[in-house]
Tab-separated table of C-alpha atoms in Angstrom:
chain	number	residue	atom	x	y	z
T	10	MET	CA	-45.986	-84.482	-32.187
T	11	SER	CA	-43.768	-84.902	-29.254
T	12	ASP	CA	-41.101	-84.374	-31.217
T	13	ARG	CA	-42.123	-80.669	-32.561
T	14	ILE	CA	-43.103	-80.398	-28.882
T	15	GLY	CA	-39.011	-80.923	-28.013
T	16	ILE	CA	-37.867	-78.712	-30.913
T	17	MET	CA	-40.201	-75.888	-29.115
T	18	THR	CA	-39.032	-76.886	-26.060
T	19	SER	CA	-35.111	-76.451	-27.257
T	20	ARG	CA	-35.915	-73.624	-28.755
T	21	GLN	CA	-37.793	-71.545	-26.204
T	22	SER	CA	-34.452	-72.903	-24.208
T	23	VAL	CA	-32.336	-71.122	-26.154
T	24	GLU	CA	-33.685	-67.760	-26.399
T	25	ALA	CA	-34.544	-67.662	-22.504
T	26	GLY	CA	-30.618	-68.677	-22.166
T	27	ALA	CA	-29.698	-65.398	-24.499
T	28	CYS	CA	-32.391	-63.287	-22.862
T	29	ALA	CA	-30.220	-64.583	-19.276
T	30	MET	CA	-26.680	-63.342	-21.229
T	31	PRO	CA	-27.099	-59.537	-21.148
T	32	ILE	CA	-28.856	-59.394	-17.950
T	33	ALA	CA	-26.395	-61.630	-16.336
T	34	LEU	CA	-23.230	-59.215	-18.119
T	35	THR	CA	-25.299	-56.298	-16.636
T	36	LYS	CA	-25.806	-57.192	-13.207
T	37	TRP	CA	-21.642	-58.212	-13.579
T	38	ALA	CA	-21.190	-54.737	-14.780
T	39	ILE	CA	-22.770	-53.489	-12.466
T	40	ALA	CA	-21.253	-55.727	-9.273
T	41	ARG	CA	-18.120	-54.471	-10.637
T	42	ALA	CA	-18.326	-50.923	-10.808
T	43	GLY	CA	-19.989	-50.845	-7.455
T	44	ARG	CA	-16.548	-52.717	-6.200
T	45	ALA	CA	-14.499	-49.960	-8.234
T	46	MET	CA	-16.569	-47.247	-6.468
T	47	ARG	CA	-15.774	-48.713	-3.192
T	48	LYS	CA	-12.172	-49.281	-3.548
T	49	PHE	CA	-12.194	-45.619	-5.279
T	50	GLY	CA	-14.416	-44.396	-2.016
T	51	ALA	CA	-11.747	-46.387	0.483
T	52	ASP	CA	-8.511	-45.256	-1.358
T	53	ILE	CA	-7.048	-41.885	0.505
T	54	ARG	CA	-4.119	-41.901	-1.135
T	55	GLY	CA	-3.310	-37.851	-2.681
T	56	ILE	CA	-6.477	-36.574	-0.992
T	57	ALA	CA	-4.018	-34.187	0.837
T	58	ALA	CA	-3.044	-32.868	-2.922
T	59	VAL	CA	-5.985	-32.176	-3.341
T	60	GLU	CA	-6.636	-30.158	-0.283
T	61	PHE	CA	-3.580	-28.598	-0.934
T	62	GLY	CA	-4.610	-27.360	-4.304
T	63	PHE	CA	-7.542	-25.655	-3.177
T	64	ILE	CA	-6.227	-24.347	-0.069
T	65	ALA	CA	-2.760	-23.248	-1.506
T	66	PRO	CA	-4.601	-19.979	-3.457
T	67	ILE	CA	-6.487	-18.704	-0.572
T	68	MET	CA	-2.948	-19.046	1.482
T	69	LEU	CA	-0.990	-17.176	-0.887
T	70	LEU	CA	-3.266	-14.587	-1.002
T	71	PHE	CA	-3.619	-14.483	2.632
T	72	LEU	CA	0.832	-14.201	2.207
T	73	ILE	CA	0.456	-11.330	0.150
T	74	GLY	CA	-1.757	-9.369	1.874
T	75	THR	CA	0.273	-9.296	5.183
T	76	ILE	CA	3.398	-8.500	3.203
T	77	GLU	CA	1.455	-5.497	1.456
T	78	LEU	CA	-0.290	-4.081	4.630
T	79	THR	CA	2.801	-4.604	6.933
T	80	ARG	CA	5.138	-2.989	4.368
T	81	ALA	CA	2.318	0.005	3.824
T	82	VAL	CA	2.194	0.593	7.504
T	83	ALA	CA	6.092	0.258	8.043
T	84	ILE	CA	5.996	3.145	5.124
T	85	ASP	CA	3.669	5.322	6.734
T	86	GLN	CA	5.308	5.259	9.476
T	87	ARG	CA	8.872	6.173	8.428
T	88	PHE	CA	6.673	8.876	6.533
T	89	ASP	CA	5.404	10.934	8.912
T	90	HIS	CA	8.168	10.433	11.335
T	91	LEU	CA	10.113	11.877	8.301
T	92	THR	CA	7.664	15.277	8.140
T	93	SER	CA	7.907	16.526	12.011
T	94	THR	CA	12.034	15.578	11.987
T	95	ILE	CA	12.526	17.718	9.066
T	96	ALA	CA	10.289	20.275	10.249
T	97	ASP	CA	11.758	19.749	13.897
T	98	LEU	CA	15.394	20.345	12.863
T	99	VAL	CA	14.750	23.415	10.567
T	100	ALA	CA	13.081	25.141	13.504
T	101	ARG	CA	16.379	24.375	15.780
T	102	GLU	CA	17.944	26.881	13.358
T	103	ASP	CA	18.793	30.712	13.516
T	104	LYS	CA	19.556	30.700	9.444
T	105	LEU	CA	19.993	28.097	6.831
T	106	THR	CA	21.621	28.115	3.380
T	107	ALA	CA	20.688	26.028	0.667
T	108	ASP	CA	23.154	23.168	1.949
T	109	ASP	CA	22.074	23.373	5.045
T	110	VAL	CA	18.938	22.455	3.860
T	111	LYS	CA	19.994	19.987	1.186
T	112	ALA	CA	21.932	18.483	4.265
T	113	ILE	CA	18.755	17.993	5.977
T	114	TYR	CA	16.877	16.371	3.420
T	115	GLY	CA	19.827	13.786	3.038
T	116	ILE	CA	19.007	12.984	7.008
T	117	ALA	CA	15.619	12.570	5.645
T	118	GLY	CA	16.851	10.191	2.498
T	119	GLU	CA	18.502	7.605	5.229
T	120	MET	CA	15.569	7.552	7.607
T	121	MET	CA	13.470	6.364	4.816
T	122	SER	CA	15.643	3.706	3.992
T	123	PRO	CA	15.589	0.994	3.006
T	124	TYR	CA	12.912	2.210	1.352
T	125	ASP	CA	13.290	3.793	-2.257
T	126	THR	CA	13.124	8.137	-1.892
T	127	LYS	CA	12.292	9.051	-5.786
T	128	ASP	CA	8.436	9.108	-5.444
T	129	LEU	CA	8.879	10.985	-1.993
T	130	LYS	CA	8.493	15.120	-2.308
T	131	ILE	CA	9.304	17.260	0.451
T	132	SER	CA	8.785	21.262	0.773
T	133	ILE	CA	9.718	23.314	3.308
T	134	ILE	CA	7.762	26.452	4.057
T	135	PRO	CA	8.324	29.195	6.313
T	136	VAL	CA	5.310	31.459	7.115
T	137	MET	CA	4.763	34.646	8.668
T	138	SER	CA	1.936	36.643	10.272
T	139	SER	CA	1.194	40.234	9.959
T	140	ALA	CA	1.925	42.608	13.028
T	141	SER	CA	-1.754	43.693	12.549
T	142	ASN	CA	-3.553	40.614	11.845
T	143	ALA	CA	-3.037	36.823	13.372
T	144	GLU	CA	-5.238	35.243	10.276
T	145	ASN	CA	-3.053	37.564	7.331
T	146	THR	CA	-0.007	34.842	6.892
T	147	ARG	CA	1.747	34.723	3.757
T	148	VAL	CA	5.282	32.953	3.074
T	149	TYR	CA	8.072	35.750	4.031
T	150	PRO	CA	11.501	33.894	2.869
T	151	ALA	CA	12.574	33.418	-1.161
T	152	THR	CA	13.119	30.374	-2.633
T	153	THR	CA	16.737	30.674	-2.799
T	154	ASN	CA	17.860	29.292	0.024
T	155	ARG	CA	14.712	26.733	0.622
T	156	PRO	CA	14.840	24.304	-2.566
T	157	SER	CA	12.255	21.607	-2.460
T	158	PHE	CA	12.718	18.113	-2.504
T	159	ASN	CA	12.714	16.186	-5.956
T	160	GLY	CA	10.751	19.331	-7.149
T	161	GLY	CA	8.211	19.521	-4.006
T	162	ALA	CA	5.998	22.617	-4.394
T	163	GLN	CA	7.597	25.526	-3.079
T	164	PRO	CA	4.935	28.742	-2.967
T	165	ALA	CA	6.840	32.000	-3.790
T	166	ARG	CA	7.801	34.973	-1.613
T	167	CYS	CA	4.406	37.119	-0.321
T	168	GLN	CA	2.183	34.235	-1.164
T	169	ALA	CA	-0.195	33.705	0.209
T	170	TYR	CA	-0.468	30.391	3.028
T	171	SER	CA	-3.915	29.795	4.804
T	172	LEU	CA	-3.068	28.128	8.674
T	173	THR	CA	-5.420	26.800	11.136
T	174	LYS	CA	-6.824	29.459	12.961
T	175	GLY	CA	-4.537	30.391	16.317
T	176	VAL	CA	-2.013	28.656	15.107
T	177	LEU	CA	-0.010	32.030	14.997
T	178	SER	CA	-0.212	34.937	16.986
T	179	LYS	CA	0.315	38.491	15.625
T	180	ASN	CA	4.046	38.743	13.943
T	181	GLU	CA	4.677	34.952	15.024
T	182	SER	CA	6.025	32.555	12.566
T	183	VAL	CA	5.992	28.402	12.252
T	184	VAL	CA	7.792	26.444	9.993
T	185	VAL	CA	5.721	23.953	8.091
T	186	VAL	CA	6.805	20.881	6.051
T	187	GLU	CA	5.010	19.622	3.358
T	188	ALA	CA	5.400	16.069	1.947
T	189	THR	CA	3.797	13.096	-0.776
T	190	TYR	CA	5.064	10.092	-1.429
T	191	LYS	CA	3.793	7.539	-4.015
T	192	PHE	CA	3.073	4.855	-2.345
T	193	LYS	CA	3.734	1.267	-4.966
T	194	PRO	CA	2.429	-2.016	-3.777
T	195	MET	CA	4.649	-4.995	-4.767
T	196	PHE	CA	1.615	-6.348	-5.768
T	197	ALA	CA	-0.279	-3.544	-7.027
T	198	GLY	CA	-3.141	-3.930	-9.046
T	199	TYR	CA	-3.559	-7.432	-7.200
T	200	LEU	CA	-4.709	-6.322	-3.498
T	201	MET	CA	-3.793	-2.813	-3.298
T	202	ASN	CA	-3.226	0.214	-5.756
T	203	THR	CA	-0.766	2.430	-5.958
T	204	SER	CA	-1.740	5.054	-3.810
T	205	ASP	CA	-1.119	9.065	-3.446
T	206	TRP	CA	-0.134	10.184	0.219
T	207	THR	CA	-0.053	13.219	1.813
T	208	SER	CA	1.446	14.593	5.404
T	209	LYS	CA	2.405	17.957	7.198
T	210	ALA	CA	4.218	19.064	10.431
T	211	PHE	CA	4.246	22.443	12.329
T	212	ALA	CA	7.487	23.171	14.489
T	213	LYS	CA	7.957	26.664	16.011
T	214	PRO	CA	11.135	28.411	15.760
T	215	ARG	CA	13.277	27.686	19.047
T	216	LYS	CA	15.427	30.501	18.752
T	217	GLY	CA	13.801	33.865	17.873
T	218	LEU	CA	11.143	35.598	15.989
T	219	CYS	CA	11.943	33.469	12.780
T	220	VAL	CA	14.233	31.091	11.168
T	221	VAL	CA	16.064	33.318	8.830
T	222	PHE	CA	17.201	32.405	4.892
T	223	ASP	CA	17.547	35.289	3.268
T	224	ASP	CA	19.594	38.395	4.787
T	225	ASN	CA	16.962	38.684	8.010
T	226	CYS	CA	13.659	37.318	8.690
T	227	LEU	CA	11.874	40.985	8.373
T	228	SER	CA	9.505	40.846	5.841
T	229	SER	CA	7.894	43.109	3.629
T	230	CYS	CA	5.231	40.931	2.607
T	231	PHE	CA	2.680	42.918	5.092
T	232	SER	CA	3.318	46.680	4.050
């Protein structure tokens, strides 16, 4: 009887030991994992690289946006200044030929430098009002001696051209310069899109009734 009890006790001890081993292994694995996690959490090596990975794309977008905005503002200022300068240069003359107009366009190209002028178009439009009606305004010279720049639209002689009321009195003239520019961002489609800019300038003739492009500035458009 005592032998049987001893055998049963031994068997129970073995079974208890067998059950205790997985528990011990689990506790050991958990403890080891905990130590590894604490060690990993305390290790700050590489944290700067991780932070840079998050911040770099945002900073890059800010940099590109700043470059594009600065470039757009600079081109826009040159574009507007160029338009008013051409109107002023034309209005200072008493008579202009096609070569004179081309020379003025050459100055315009230098003013836009270092930016490209292939997307720049300029038109010189001299306008005169009727001697009997200040609101009846028409283009008085032919296009022969007033070529456009890069194919800018040139209204024909005697074509009606609307002006804001009060710009001209009866039998007066004004030099109108219209310009267009296609702005193309360096990184088009990402932060800014290609856009068409327009600018218009007015200048009254300095040396007489009007700037002569033909034989004289008397117009038969109102007869």
